Coordinates of C-alpha atoms in Angstrom, one line a residue:
M1 CA -30.0 -91.4 -81.7
R2 CA -26.8 -90.5 -83.6
A3 CA -23.8 -90.7 -81.6
A4 CA -21.5 -87.5 -81.4
P5 CA -18.4 -87.7 -83.9
P6 CA -15.1 -88.7 -82.1
A7 CA -13.6 -85.2 -82.8
T8 CA -16.3 -83.5 -81.0
I9 CA -16.0 -85.8 -77.9
L10 CA -12.2 -85.1 -77.9
G11 CA -12.6 -81.5 -78.4
A12 CA -14.8 -81.5 -75.2
L13 CA -12.5 -83.3 -73.2
L14 CA -9.6 -81.1 -74.1
L15 CA -11.7 -78.1 -73.2
G16 CA -12.3 -79.4 -69.7
L17 CA -8.7 -80.5 -69.0
C18 CA -7.1 -77.3 -70.0
G19 CA -9.4 -75.4 -67.9
C20 CA -10.7 -73.2 -70.8
G21 CA -14.8 -72.0 -70.2
A22 CA -17.0 -69.4 -71.0
T23 CA -18.1 -66.4 -69.2
D24 CA -21.7 -64.9 -69.4
A25 CA -22.4 -61.2 -69.7
P26 CA -23.9 -59.7 -66.5
E27 CA -27.7 -60.4 -66.6
Q28 CA -31.0 -58.9 -65.3
T29 CA -32.3 -62.2 -63.7
D30 CA -35.4 -60.2 -62.5
A31 CA -36.3 -56.8 -61.8
S32 CA -34.4 -56.6 -58.6
T33 CA -31.2 -58.5 -59.1
V34 CA -28.1 -58.1 -61.4
T35 CA -25.9 -61.4 -62.0
S36 CA -22.7 -62.4 -63.7
T37 CA -22.1 -66.2 -64.2
T38 CA -18.9 -67.6 -65.1
Q39 CA -18.0 -71.4 -65.8
R40 CA -14.4 -72.9 -66.3
G41 CA -13.7 -76.5 -66.4
P42 CA -14.8 -78.1 -63.0
V43 CA -15.9 -74.5 -61.4
S44 CA -18.7 -72.1 -61.9
L45 CA -18.8 -68.6 -60.5
T46 CA -21.9 -66.6 -60.0
V47 CA -21.7 -63.0 -58.4
T48 CA -25.3 -61.4 -57.8
A49 CA -26.2 -57.9 -56.6
Q50 CA -29.6 -57.1 -55.1
P51 CA -32.0 -55.1 -54.8
Q52 CA -32.1 -53.2 -57.9
P53 CA -32.3 -50.1 -58.1
V54 CA -30.8 -49.4 -54.4
G55 CA -31.5 -45.9 -52.6
V56 CA -28.5 -43.8 -51.5
G57 CA -27.0 -45.0 -48.0
Q58 CA -29.4 -48.2 -48.4
R59 CA -27.9 -51.9 -48.0
L60 CA -26.9 -53.5 -51.2
T61 CA -26.5 -57.2 -51.0
L62 CA -23.5 -58.6 -52.8
S63 CA -23.2 -62.6 -53.1
V64 CA -20.5 -64.6 -54.3
D65 CA -21.4 -68.1 -55.2
V66 CA -19.1 -70.9 -56.2
S67 CA -19.7 -74.4 -57.0
A68 CA -16.7 -76.8 -57.6
A69 CA -16.4 -80.5 -58.1
D70 CA -15.2 -82.7 -55.2
G71 CA -11.7 -82.8 -55.0
V72 CA -11.0 -79.2 -56.5
R73 CA -9.5 -76.7 -53.9
V74 CA -11.2 -73.4 -54.4
R75 CA -9.7 -69.9 -53.0
M76 CA -12.4 -67.3 -52.6
P77 CA -11.9 -63.6 -53.3
V78 CA -11.0 -61.3 -50.3
L79 CA -12.8 -58.1 -50.4
P80 CA -11.4 -54.9 -49.2
D81 CA -13.4 -52.4 -47.1
E82 CA -13.8 -50.1 -50.1
L83 CA -14.9 -51.6 -53.4
G84 CA -15.0 -48.8 -55.5
V85 CA -17.7 -46.2 -54.6
F86 CA -19.0 -48.8 -52.3
Q87 CA -18.3 -49.4 -48.6
V88 CA -18.3 -53.0 -47.0
R89 CA -20.4 -52.9 -43.9
R90 CA -20.7 -56.6 -43.1
R91 CA -19.5 -59.9 -44.0
H92 CA -21.0 -63.3 -43.9
T93 CA -18.6 -65.9 -44.9
P94 CA -19.7 -69.3 -43.8
P95 CA -17.6 -72.5 -44.6
D96 CA -18.2 -74.5 -47.8
V97 CA -21.0 -77.3 -47.8
P98 CA -21.4 -80.5 -49.9
E99 CA -24.0 -80.5 -52.5
E100 CA -24.6 -83.7 -54.4
E101 CA -21.1 -84.7 -56.0
R102 CA -19.7 -80.8 -55.7
R103 CA -19.0 -78.4 -53.1
R104 CA -20.5 -75.0 -52.8
F105 CA -18.9 -71.9 -51.4
R106 CA -20.9 -68.9 -50.7
H107 CA -20.0 -65.6 -49.4
D108 CA -22.3 -62.6 -48.9
Y109 CA -21.6 -58.9 -48.1
E110 CA -23.6 -55.9 -47.3
L111 CA -22.5 -52.9 -49.4
D112 CA -23.6 -49.0 -49.2
T113 CA -22.6 -45.9 -51.0
F114 CA -23.5 -42.2 -51.0
A115 CA -22.9 -41.9 -54.5
S116 CA -26.0 -41.8 -56.8
G117 CA -26.5 -42.9 -60.5
D118 CA -25.2 -46.1 -62.2
Q119 CA -22.3 -47.3 -60.3
Q120 CA -20.1 -50.2 -61.3
L121 CA -18.8 -53.3 -58.8
P122 CA -15.5 -54.5 -60.0
A123 CA -14.8 -57.9 -61.2
L124 CA -14.1 -60.5 -58.6
T125 CA -11.6 -63.3 -59.3
V126 CA -11.6 -67.0 -57.8
E127 CA -8.6 -69.3 -57.8
Y128 CA -8.8 -73.1 -58.0
V129 CA -6.5 -76.2 -58.1
D130 CA -7.8 -79.5 -59.7
A131 CA -5.5 -82.4 -58.4
R132 CA -7.8 -85.0 -59.2
G133 CA -5.9 -86.6 -62.2
E134 CA -3.0 -88.8 -61.5
G135 CA 0.2 -87.0 -61.5
E136 CA -1.3 -83.7 -63.0
T137 CA -2.6 -80.8 -61.3
I138 CA -4.3 -78.0 -63.2
E139 CA -4.5 -74.5 -61.5
G140 CA -7.0 -71.8 -63.0
T141 CA -8.9 -68.7 -62.3
L142 CA -12.5 -67.5 -62.8
T143 CA -13.0 -63.8 -63.1
S144 CA -16.4 -62.2 -63.1
D145 CA -17.6 -59.4 -65.2
P146 CA -18.3 -56.0 -63.5
L147 CA -21.9 -55.4 -62.5
T148 CA -23.5 -52.3 -62.7
V149 CA -25.7 -51.3 -60.3
T150 CA -28.3 -48.1 -60.0
V151 CA -28.1 -46.2 -56.8
G152 CA -31.2 -43.9 -56.6
T153 CA -31.0 -40.5 -55.7
V154 CA -32.7 -38.4 -53.0
L155 CA -33.6 -35.6 -55.0
A156 CA -37.2 -35.0 -56.5
A157 CA -37.6 -35.6 -60.0
D158 CA -37.5 -32.1 -61.1
E159 CA -34.3 -31.2 -59.1
V160 CA -30.5 -31.4 -59.6
E161 CA -27.6 -31.3 -57.8
T162 CA -27.0 -27.5 -58.6
D163 CA -30.1 -26.7 -57.2
Y164 CA -29.1 -26.9 -53.5
R165 CA -28.0 -23.4 -52.0
D166 CA -25.6 -22.5 -49.3
I167 CA -27.2 -21.8 -45.8
R168 CA -28.3 -18.5 -45.5
P169 CA -26.6 -16.1 -43.0
A170 CA -28.2 -15.8 -39.5
V171 CA -31.1 -13.3 -39.3
K172 CA -31.9 -11.0 -36.4
S173 CA -35.0 -12.1 -34.7
P174 CA -36.9 -9.0 -32.9
V175 CA -37.3 -9.8 -29.1
P176 CA -41.2 -9.9 -28.2
G177 CA -42.8 -7.5 -26.0
G178 CA -40.3 -4.7 -27.0
L179 CA -37.4 -6.2 -24.9
S180 CA -34.1 -5.2 -25.5
R181 CA -30.4 -6.1 -24.4
A182 CA -30.8 -3.4 -21.9
W183 CA -32.9 -6.0 -19.9
L184 CA -30.1 -8.6 -19.7
P185 CA -28.4 -7.3 -16.8
V186 CA -31.8 -7.1 -15.1
A187 CA -32.9 -10.6 -15.9
A188 CA -29.4 -11.8 -14.5
L189 CA -29.9 -9.9 -11.1
L190 CA -33.3 -11.4 -10.7
V191 CA -32.0 -14.8 -11.1
A192 CA -29.2 -14.3 -8.9
A193 CA -31.5 -13.1 -6.3
A194 CA -33.7 -16.2 -6.5
V195 CA -30.8 -18.1 -6.3
I196 CA -29.6 -16.6 -3.0
A197 CA -33.1 -16.4 -1.5
V198 CA -33.1 -20.3 -1.7
V199 CA -29.7 -20.8 -0.4
L200 CA -30.6 -18.6 2.6
R201 CA -33.9 -20.4 3.2
R202 CA -32.2 -23.5 3.3
R203 CA -29.7 -22.3 5.6
R204 CA -32.3 -20.9 8.2
R205 CA -34.2 -24.2 8.0
R206 CA -30.9 -26.0 9.1
E207 CA -30.4 -23.6 12.0
E208 CA -34.2 -23.7 13.3
A209 CA -33.9 -27.4 13.2
G210 CA -30.4 -27.5 15.2
P211 CA -27.9 -30.0 15.4
P212 CA -28.8 -33.5 15.8
A213 CA -29.4 -34.7 19.0
I214 CA -26.7 -36.0 21.2
P215 CA -27.7 -39.6 23.0
P216 CA -28.1 -38.8 26.7
H217 CA -25.3 -41.2 27.8
E218 CA -22.7 -39.4 25.5
W219 CA -23.6 -36.3 26.4
A220 CA -23.5 -37.0 30.3
L221 CA -20.0 -38.9 29.9
D222 CA -18.6 -35.8 28.0
Q223 CA -19.5 -33.5 30.8
L224 CA -18.0 -35.8 33.4
D225 CA -14.6 -35.8 31.2
R226 CA -14.8 -31.9 31.3
L227 CA -15.5 -31.6 34.9
E228 CA -12.6 -33.8 35.5
S229 CA -10.3 -32.0 33.1
E230 CA -10.8 -28.8 35.3
R231 CA -9.1 -30.5 38.3
L232 CA -11.7 -29.0 41.0
V233 CA -10.6 -32.1 43.4
E234 CA -7.1 -31.1 43.3
Q235 CA -7.9 -27.4 44.1
E236 CA -10.0 -28.7 47.0
A237 CA -13.4 -26.9 45.5
F238 CA -15.5 -29.6 46.9
H239 CA -18.6 -27.7 46.8
S240 CA -18.4 -26.7 43.2
F241 CA -17.3 -30.2 42.2
Y242 CA -20.2 -32.0 43.9
F243 CA -22.5 -29.2 42.6
R244 CA -21.6 -30.1 38.9
L245 CA -21.2 -33.6 39.6
S246 CA -24.9 -34.1 40.9
D247 CA -26.4 -31.6 38.3
I248 CA -25.0 -33.6 35.3
V249 CA -26.4 -37.1 36.7
R250 CA -29.8 -35.4 37.5
Q251 CA -29.9 -34.1 34.1
Y252 CA -28.9 -37.2 32.4
I253 CA -31.6 -39.0 34.3
E254 CA -34.2 -36.4 32.8
R255 CA -32.8 -36.9 29.1
R256 CA -32.7 -40.6 29.5
F257 CA -35.9 -41.4 31.4
G258 CA -38.1 -38.2 31.2
L259 CA -38.0 -37.5 34.9
M260 CA -38.0 -33.7 36.0
A261 CA -34.9 -34.5 38.3
P262 CA -33.5 -31.0 38.5
E263 CA -36.6 -29.6 39.9
R264 CA -37.0 -31.8 42.8
T265 CA -35.3 -32.7 46.0
T266 CA -33.3 -35.7 46.4
E267 CA -35.9 -37.4 48.5
E268 CA -38.8 -36.5 46.2
F269 CA -36.7 -38.0 43.3
L270 CA -35.7 -41.1 45.1
R271 CA -39.6 -41.7 46.1
E272 CA -40.3 -41.6 42.3
T273 CA -37.3 -43.6 40.9
G274 CA -38.1 -46.0 43.8
A275 CA -41.6 -46.6 42.3
G276 CA -40.5 -47.5 39.0
T277 CA -39.2 -50.6 37.2
V278 CA -36.6 -49.2 35.0
L279 CA -33.8 -49.1 37.5
S280 CA -32.4 -52.4 39.3
D281 CA -32.1 -52.4 43.1
D282 CA -28.5 -51.9 42.9
H283 CA -28.6 -48.9 40.5
K284 CA -31.3 -47.4 42.9
E285 CA -29.0 -48.0 45.9
L286 CA -26.0 -46.4 44.1
L287 CA -28.0 -43.4 43.0
A288 CA -29.6 -43.0 46.6
G289 CA -25.9 -43.1 48.2
F290 CA -24.2 -40.8 45.5
L291 CA -27.3 -38.0 45.8
R292 CA -26.9 -37.9 49.7
A293 CA -23.3 -37.7 49.8
A294 CA -23.5 -34.8 47.4
D295 CA -26.2 -33.0 49.4
L296 CA -24.0 -33.4 52.4
V297 CA -21.1 -31.3 50.8
K298 CA -23.7 -28.9 48.8
F299 CA -25.7 -27.9 51.8
A300 CA -23.9 -29.1 55.1
R301 CA -20.8 -27.8 54.0
H302 CA -19.3 -31.2 54.6
V303 CA -15.6 -31.6 53.3
P304 CA -14.9 -35.2 52.2
P305 CA -11.3 -36.6 51.4
A306 CA -10.2 -36.3 47.7
S307 CA -10.7 -40.1 47.6
D308 CA -14.3 -39.9 48.1
A309 CA -14.8 -37.2 45.5
N310 CA -12.8 -39.5 42.9
G311 CA -15.0 -42.4 44.2
A312 CA -18.3 -40.4 43.6
L313 CA -17.0 -39.3 40.0
A314 CA -16.4 -42.9 39.0
A315 CA -19.9 -44.1 40.6
A316 CA -21.4 -41.6 38.4
R317 CA -19.9 -42.8 35.1
R318 CA -20.8 -46.5 36.4
F319 CA -24.5 -45.4 37.0
I320 CA -24.6 -43.9 33.4
R321 CA -22.8 -46.6 31.6
E322 CA -25.1 -49.2 33.2
T323 CA -28.3 -47.4 32.5
Q324 CA -27.8 -46.2 29.1
F325 CA -29.7 -49.1 27.5
A326 CA -32.5 -49.5 30.2
T327 CA -35.9 -49.3 28.8
P328 CA -37.3 -45.8 29.7
V329 CA -40.8 -47.1 31.4
L330 CA -41.7 -46.0 34.7
E331 CA -44.7 -46.4 37.1
A332 CA -46.0 -43.3 38.7
A333 CA -45.4 -43.1 42.5
A334 CA -48.6 -43.6 44.4

């Protein structure tokens, strides 16, 4: 094999040292890709756009691929948000990776545009610094050629952009069934009447249901507070006081334990509660003394001292508070 002339070898060395290189024109590598490749010294730049053609509004992938010798610093191009008629929608810029005795830099971008026809992607420039030589640093740039990509239109084959016409004005549509605007107030009244009927029905149901039930002990204690606030004892109205007091206690027992206390005499009521298991012996004794003392005032016209009346009120409160949680289970009297 014949050796190359010294002049040829020297020329090749000078070419690499000065950073001179070659730029290939954009080429169609396959049916769906447009590529531009540039080589300068220790650095090569490849810019690729795919797919080809691309539809209006569809994503176009632009790849910037740089390969450089170890020890050569590379500055990749920084793409703006708008690249000609294209918008940059997504960026993927991973770090460089080793590749044998070189390093590879690759950035990918997703673009789209709504401009149809042949569109041009502008040239991209890569900067590099080669500091591998002793005492000598070479700085250079590589610039790709612009890429022409075809953006397909959404028009049919026999349509052009001027075929599109403005929106026609609104057309009055006849009302079916011979209805006219005169019926609108009637319809509004019918809707209003239906709404009012629903509201009234709901209100009537709430009224029929009545207020929520008050626990027996809360009702009874509230009634005792009202009785005390009327100051009947201070007015020496003992008959009215004891009559009201015994009635509150009897109604409490009826609500709490289900006994018909108001309709029974004191002795009948005491016999029935004595046969049960709900009240303790202390509560039965307290209730018996309270009811018999009340009967003396109501029926025998006994006039007790004010201290006895106040004590009866306190006894009623105690009885209600201590029996409010008792289990309402009674055995029938024999």
